[in-house]
Short mmCIF file of C-alpha atoms in Angstrom, two decimals:
data_model
loop_
_atom_site.label_atom_id
_atom_site.label_comp_id
_atom_site.label_asym_id
_atom_site.label_seq_id
_atom_site.Cartn_x
_atom_site.Cartn_y
_atom_site.Cartn_z
CA MET A 1 -37.73 -3.52 12.26
CA LYS A 2 -38.73 -2.29 8.83
CA MET A 3 -41.48 -0.14 10.27
CA PHE A 4 -39.12 1.11 12.97
CA MET A 5 -36.61 2.27 10.30
CA LYS A 6 -39.30 3.97 8.25
CA GLY A 7 -40.28 5.81 11.48
CA LEU A 8 -36.70 7.03 11.87
CA VAL A 9 -36.69 8.25 8.28
CA VAL A 10 -39.97 10.08 8.71
CA ALA A 11 -38.71 11.72 11.93
CA ALA A 12 -35.45 12.81 10.30
CA LEU A 13 -37.12 14.18 7.22
CA ALA A 14 -39.59 16.21 9.26
CA THR A 15 -36.74 18.51 10.22
CA LEU A 16 -35.92 19.34 6.56
CA THR A 17 -36.73 22.86 5.23
CA PRO A 18 -39.41 22.61 2.56
CA LEU A 19 -38.21 23.43 -0.96
CA PRO A 20 -40.09 24.44 -4.11
CA ALA A 21 -41.11 21.53 -6.29
CA GLN A 22 -38.14 20.28 -8.32
CA ALA A 23 -37.43 17.44 -10.65
CA ASP A 24 -36.04 14.36 -8.91
CA MET A 25 -32.31 13.89 -9.24
CA THR A 26 -31.27 11.33 -11.72
CA GLU A 27 -27.55 11.56 -10.95
CA LEU A 28 -25.29 13.21 -8.39
CA ASN A 29 -21.71 13.31 -7.34
CA PHE A 30 -20.63 12.10 -3.92
CA GLY A 31 -17.48 13.74 -2.49
CA VAL A 32 -14.97 11.89 -0.43
CA ILE A 33 -12.49 13.82 1.68
CA SER A 34 -8.82 13.08 1.02
CA THR A 35 -7.68 11.26 4.11
CA GLU A 36 -5.43 8.83 2.11
CA SER A 37 -4.62 7.82 -1.41
CA GLN A 38 -7.46 7.81 -4.02
CA GLN A 39 -6.79 4.13 -4.75
CA ASN A 40 -7.32 3.16 -1.12
CA LEU A 41 -10.38 5.34 -0.77
CA LYS A 42 -11.93 3.99 -3.91
CA GLN A 43 -11.43 0.43 -2.74
CA ALA A 44 -13.35 1.17 0.47
CA TRP A 45 -16.07 3.47 -0.91
CA ASP A 46 -16.96 1.93 -4.28
CA PRO A 47 -19.16 -0.91 -2.85
CA PHE A 48 -21.00 1.54 -0.59
CA ILE A 49 -21.66 4.06 -3.39
CA ALA A 50 -22.80 1.27 -5.71
CA ALA A 51 -25.29 0.06 -3.13
CA MET A 52 -26.59 3.67 -2.65
CA ALA A 53 -27.05 4.05 -6.38
CA LYS A 54 -28.92 0.73 -6.63
CA GLU A 55 -31.25 1.43 -3.69
CA THR A 56 -32.05 5.05 -4.60
CA GLY A 57 -32.19 4.70 -8.32
CA ILE A 58 -29.90 7.69 -8.64
CA ALA A 59 -26.70 7.39 -10.65
CA ILE A 60 -24.10 8.29 -7.98
CA LYS A 61 -20.49 8.99 -8.97
CA PRO A 62 -17.67 9.29 -6.46
CA PHE A 63 -15.69 12.57 -6.52
CA PHE A 64 -12.18 12.54 -5.05
CA ALA A 65 -10.07 15.68 -4.61
CA SER A 66 -6.50 16.11 -3.44
CA ASP A 67 -7.55 18.07 -0.34
CA TYR A 68 -10.58 18.98 1.77
CA ALA A 69 -10.91 22.38 0.11
CA GLY A 70 -11.45 20.79 -3.30
CA ILE A 71 -14.55 18.96 -2.04
CA ILE A 72 -15.87 22.09 -0.32
CA GLU A 73 -15.41 24.18 -3.47
CA ALA A 74 -17.01 21.46 -5.58
CA GLN A 75 -20.05 21.43 -3.41
CA LYS A 76 -20.22 25.20 -3.44
CA PHE A 77 -20.46 25.24 -7.22
CA ASN A 78 -22.87 22.29 -7.26
CA LYS A 79 -20.27 19.96 -8.79
CA VAL A 80 -20.75 17.76 -5.72
CA GLN A 81 -24.26 17.34 -4.22
CA MET A 82 -23.38 15.19 -1.20
CA ALA A 83 -20.16 14.44 0.62
CA TRP A 84 -18.45 12.72 3.54
CA TYR A 85 -16.56 15.22 5.69
CA GLY A 86 -14.84 15.62 8.97
CA ASN A 87 -16.59 18.04 11.26
CA LYS A 88 -14.34 21.02 10.50
CA SER A 89 -14.70 20.63 6.79
CA ALA A 90 -18.46 19.98 7.22
CA MET A 91 -18.65 23.27 8.98
CA GLU A 92 -17.02 24.96 6.07
CA ALA A 93 -19.38 23.23 3.65
CA VAL A 94 -22.41 24.33 5.70
CA ASP A 95 -21.15 27.97 5.85
CA ARG A 96 -19.82 28.31 2.30
CA ALA A 97 -21.30 25.63 0.11
CA ASP A 98 -25.13 25.45 0.90
CA GLY A 99 -24.50 22.26 2.87
CA GLU A 100 -26.57 20.61 5.57
CA VAL A 101 -25.65 17.69 7.85
CA PHE A 102 -28.26 14.92 7.66
CA VAL A 103 -26.61 11.79 9.09
CA GLN A 104 -23.65 10.91 11.27
CA SER A 105 -21.32 7.96 11.02
CA VAL A 106 -21.06 5.53 13.91
CA ASP A 107 -17.80 3.90 14.96
CA VAL A 108 -17.54 0.16 14.13
CA GLU A 109 -16.15 -0.57 17.57
CA GLY A 110 -18.88 1.27 19.41
CA ASN A 111 -16.82 4.36 20.30
CA PRO A 112 -18.85 7.56 20.56
CA GLY A 113 -16.42 9.29 18.31
CA TYR A 114 -12.65 9.29 17.68
CA TRP A 115 -9.53 11.01 18.84
CA SER A 116 -6.88 13.24 17.35
CA LEU A 117 -3.31 12.05 17.86
CA VAL A 118 0.30 13.23 17.69
CA ILE A 119 2.47 10.31 16.65
CA ALA A 120 6.22 9.65 16.58
CA HIS A 121 8.39 6.78 15.36
CA LYS A 122 8.70 4.03 17.92
CA ASP A 123 12.50 4.46 18.04
CA SER A 124 12.17 8.23 18.66
CA PRO A 125 13.22 9.72 22.02
CA ILE A 126 9.94 11.72 21.91
CA VAL A 127 7.61 10.23 24.45
CA SER A 128 5.54 13.14 25.93
CA VAL A 129 3.87 16.48 25.23
CA GLU A 130 6.78 18.17 26.89
CA ASP A 131 9.12 16.67 24.32
CA VAL A 132 6.83 17.83 21.44
CA LEU A 133 6.59 21.41 22.85
CA LYS A 134 10.21 22.03 23.80
CA CYS A 135 10.17 24.44 20.86
CA ASP A 136 13.85 24.57 20.17
CA LYS A 137 13.33 24.16 16.41
CA SER A 138 15.01 20.75 16.46
CA LEU A 139 11.96 18.78 15.35
CA SER A 140 10.10 18.56 11.99
CA PHE A 141 6.33 18.50 12.24
CA GLY A 142 3.71 17.00 9.86
CA ASN A 143 0.54 19.02 10.38
CA GLY A 144 -2.80 18.09 8.87
CA ASP A 145 -4.89 19.65 6.13
CA PRO A 146 -6.12 23.06 7.38
CA ASN A 147 -9.73 21.85 6.88
CA SER A 148 -9.22 18.68 8.90
CA THR A 149 -10.76 18.44 12.30
CA SER A 150 -8.41 15.87 13.85
CA GLY A 151 -5.39 16.67 11.78
CA PHE A 152 -5.46 20.47 12.33
CA LEU A 153 -8.20 22.13 14.31
CA VAL A 154 -8.24 19.95 17.43
CA PRO A 155 -4.45 19.86 17.93
CA SER A 156 -4.30 23.58 17.16
CA VAL A 157 -6.75 24.28 20.02
CA TYR A 158 -6.04 21.59 22.66
CA LEU A 159 -2.32 21.17 22.16
CA PHE A 160 -0.72 24.31 20.67
CA SER A 161 -2.99 27.22 21.46
CA ALA A 162 -3.58 25.87 25.02
CA LYS A 163 0.16 26.21 25.58
CA GLY A 164 0.51 29.53 23.74
CA VAL A 165 2.55 27.84 20.96
CA GLU A 166 2.61 28.72 17.27
CA PRO A 167 3.88 25.61 15.41
CA ARG A 168 5.94 27.61 12.85
CA ASP A 169 7.76 29.26 15.73
CA CYS A 170 8.33 25.96 17.49
CA PHE A 171 9.56 23.48 14.81
CA LYS A 172 12.33 23.60 12.26
CA ALA A 173 9.96 22.63 9.54
CA VAL A 174 6.13 22.33 9.21
CA THR A 175 4.38 20.55 6.40
CA ASN A 176 0.68 19.94 5.72
CA ALA A 177 -0.61 16.54 4.41
CA ASN A 178 -3.47 14.12 4.67
CA HIS A 179 -3.63 11.42 7.35
CA GLU A 180 -2.09 8.61 5.33
CA SER A 181 0.79 10.75 4.19
CA ASN A 182 1.58 11.88 7.67
CA LEU A 183 1.46 8.34 8.98
CA MET A 184 3.98 7.17 6.35
CA ALA A 185 6.18 10.26 6.79
CA VAL A 186 6.66 9.27 10.47
CA VAL A 187 7.14 5.62 9.53
CA ASN A 188 9.92 6.59 7.07
CA LYS A 189 11.40 9.12 9.47
CA GLN A 190 10.77 12.01 7.10
CA VAL A 191 9.24 14.03 9.95
CA ASP A 192 9.78 13.59 13.68
CA ILE A 193 6.16 13.99 14.71
CA ALA A 194 2.82 14.34 12.95
CA THR A 195 -0.91 14.77 13.68
CA ASN A 196 -3.30 11.91 12.98
CA ASN A 197 -6.33 10.15 14.45
CA THR A 198 -7.39 6.84 15.87
CA GLU A 199 -9.51 5.94 12.84
CA SER A 200 -6.65 6.36 10.29
CA LEU A 201 -4.28 4.54 12.62
CA ARG A 202 -6.80 1.65 12.86
CA VAL A 203 -6.98 1.54 9.05
CA LEU A 204 -3.19 1.33 8.72
CA THR A 205 -2.98 -1.36 11.43
CA LYS A 206 -5.37 -3.58 9.44
CA ARG A 207 -3.80 -2.85 5.97
CA ASP A 208 -0.14 -2.59 6.91
CA PRO A 209 0.49 -3.84 10.43
CA ALA A 210 4.30 -3.75 9.96
CA SER A 211 4.16 0.03 9.32
CA ALA A 212 1.70 0.62 12.13
CA ALA A 213 4.10 -1.16 14.48
CA MET A 214 6.63 1.52 13.72
CA LEU A 215 4.48 4.23 15.35
CA LYS A 216 3.69 5.34 18.86
CA GLU A 217 1.16 7.73 20.28
CA VAL A 218 2.61 10.74 22.24
CA TRP A 219 -0.58 12.82 22.66
CA ARG A 220 -4.30 12.17 22.43
CA SER A 221 -7.15 14.72 22.31
CA PRO A 222 -10.48 14.86 23.95
CA LEU A 223 -13.22 13.00 22.10
CA ILE A 224 -14.25 14.31 18.62
CA PRO A 225 -17.78 13.63 17.30
CA SER A 226 -18.02 11.07 14.54
CA ASP A 227 -17.98 12.28 10.96
CA PRO A 228 -21.09 13.65 9.22
CA ILE A 229 -22.46 13.23 5.68
CA VAL A 230 -23.55 16.54 4.19
CA TRP A 231 -25.94 17.15 1.26
CA ARG A 232 -26.79 20.38 -0.53
CA LYS A 233 -29.90 22.03 0.93
CA ASP A 234 -31.36 22.50 -2.58
CA LEU A 235 -31.65 18.75 -3.32
CA ASP A 236 -35.26 18.00 -4.02
CA ASP A 237 -37.25 16.45 -1.16
CA ASN A 238 -37.98 13.17 -2.97
CA SER A 239 -34.27 12.55 -3.60
CA LYS A 240 -33.54 13.49 -0.01
CA ALA A 241 -36.10 10.92 1.16
CA LYS A 242 -34.62 8.19 -0.96
CA ILE A 243 -31.10 9.06 0.26
CA MET A 244 -32.12 9.23 3.91
CA THR A 245 -34.01 5.91 3.62
CA PHE A 246 -30.84 4.32 2.23
CA PHE A 247 -28.62 5.68 5.04
CA MET A 248 -31.04 4.69 7.78
CA THR A 249 -31.69 1.12 6.51
CA TYR A 250 -28.28 0.15 5.15
CA GLY A 251 -26.77 -2.60 7.32
CA ARG A 252 -29.96 -2.71 9.39
CA HIS A 253 -32.74 -4.55 7.63
CA GLY A 254 -33.11 -7.18 4.94
CA ALA A 255 -32.21 -10.88 4.80
CA PRO A 256 -29.55 -11.88 7.35
CA ASP A 257 -26.93 -12.55 4.63
CA GLU A 258 -27.65 -9.11 3.12
CA VAL A 259 -27.28 -7.32 6.41
CA LYS A 260 -24.07 -9.19 7.04
CA ALA A 261 -22.63 -8.21 3.68
CA GLU A 262 -23.62 -4.55 4.18
CA ARG A 263 -22.07 -4.52 7.63
CA GLU A 264 -18.84 -5.75 6.09
CA VAL A 265 -18.90 -2.87 3.62
CA LEU A 266 -19.44 -0.41 6.48
CA LYS A 267 -16.69 -2.10 8.53
CA ALA A 268 -14.21 -1.42 5.69
CA LEU A 269 -14.99 2.22 6.19
CA GLY A 270 -14.54 1.86 9.96
CA TRP A 271 -18.26 2.28 10.57
CA ALA A 272 -21.42 0.67 11.89
CA PRO A 273 -24.87 1.77 10.57
CA PHE A 274 -25.53 5.48 10.50
CA LYS A 275 -27.80 7.61 12.74
CA PRO A 276 -29.69 10.78 11.89
CA SER A 277 -28.00 14.07 12.55
CA SER A 278 -28.16 17.81 11.82
CA ASP A 279 -26.06 20.93 11.73
CA ALA A 280 -26.27 20.90 15.58
CA GLN A 281 -23.56 18.25 15.45
CA LEU A 282 -21.16 21.04 14.49
CA TYR A 283 -21.70 23.26 17.57
CA PRO A 284 -18.68 21.79 19.51
CA ILE A 285 -16.50 22.33 16.44
CA ARG A 286 -17.66 25.94 16.16
CA VAL A 287 -16.72 26.50 19.85
CA LEU A 288 -13.24 24.99 19.05
CA GLU A 289 -12.81 27.26 16.00
CA ILE A 290 -13.76 30.39 18.02
CA SER A 291 -11.45 29.31 20.81
CA LYS A 292 -8.69 29.08 18.32
CA SER A 293 -9.48 32.59 17.06
CA ILE A 294 -9.52 33.96 20.58
CA ASN A 295 -6.07 32.53 21.23
CA LYS A 296 -4.76 33.85 18.01
CA VAL A 297 -6.00 37.37 18.79
CA LYS A 298 -4.48 37.25 22.27
CA LEU A 299 -1.08 36.27 20.82
CA ASP A 300 -1.19 38.94 18.01
CA ALA A 301 1.59 41.31 18.88
CA SER A 302 0.56 43.66 16.01
CA MET A 303 -2.84 44.50 17.54
CA ALA A 304 -3.37 47.34 19.99
CA GLN A 305 -4.61 46.16 23.37
CA ALA A 306 -7.92 47.95 23.03
CA ASP A 307 -8.52 46.37 19.67
CA LYS A 308 -7.62 42.93 21.16
CA ASP A 309 -10.04 43.40 24.03
CA ALA A 310 -12.88 44.37 21.69
CA LYS A 311 -12.27 41.46 19.38
CA VAL A 312 -11.99 38.95 22.19
CA LYS A 313 -15.22 40.23 23.71
CA GLU A 314 -16.99 39.76 20.37
CA LEU A 315 -15.57 36.20 19.97
CA GLU A 316 -16.46 35.30 23.57
CA ALA A 317 -20.02 36.31 22.88
CA GLN A 318 -20.15 34.04 19.82
CA LYS A 319 -18.66 31.24 21.81
CA ALA A 320 -21.19 31.60 24.59
CA MET A 321 -24.02 31.53 22.04
CA PHE A 322 -22.83 28.20 20.59
CA GLU A 323 -22.24 26.77 24.10
CA LYS A 324 -25.79 27.69 24.99
CA LEU A 325 -27.03 25.99 21.76
CA MET A 326 -24.96 22.90 22.63
CA ALA A 327 -26.61 22.72 26.02
CA GLU A 328 -30.04 22.78 24.41
CA VAL A 329 -29.43 19.95 22.05
CA PRO A 330 -31.21 16.74 23.32
CA GLN A 331 -28.68 13.98 24.36
CA THR A 332 -29.06 10.66 22.59
#
């Protein structure tokens, strides 16, 4: 098993772009996207980050921000060198913050990904998409962080844009918050409906089953790829090798009691051991983002039809390019 894992590491590192010789990292900051309160995030992440620091010999400090944009900006200015993202925010980090996907999380229950949700209070008369999209401005809506895949991008494309709906024209009030805040806003009847995802709902069910029992699912998206970890491209190769080795071996090899303990740490994060990945993981998200832009252009009453047609043609070409790249990615 140890040799097998070393082989995985070597194969993954072979895809890295060579960099000029640099001094090894002695410390780095690890960004954690704000899906819930910092206290809850620290409780789940601290044991994992401590293990990474011990195994790599790099002093690793967690970096929490109040929103996704805070982590992206921190990575852009090299205040964060590695981070856990959703796919949408990872795409922004790759495009704007010198980021590169290197591993992907794996769902602890064996799911190939997770799903975006729209939730309502269990006592609510809202039971279907038709109830959500009646658009008479009688409902309040808790939307996700604009850089969230499941909280914002996926429902924007698959639910709202697909029906030609702009949320601010549909609901009496629209707010943006992280997953935990949206869950509790529905539980406490502060909003009528809100976006969320199956992972966050699973965490709430374990931590606060009474609150979770107050919720019901009224819409579920197509499958979303599991979350990536992104490092800065300019990390030195030796540090990348140490980090990749840690991610590929954590929860996989060692004494049985060590593996069991590591699996428990991963389970608290909702994960099983990681698998190698790359920026190709983001192709489906890029297609979604372009689809959202196409729908936005089509609904823009301020644009002349000729300008609309030209812009849509340009976006359709970009979409076709990423769909072609998606088709060329080997399936695992």
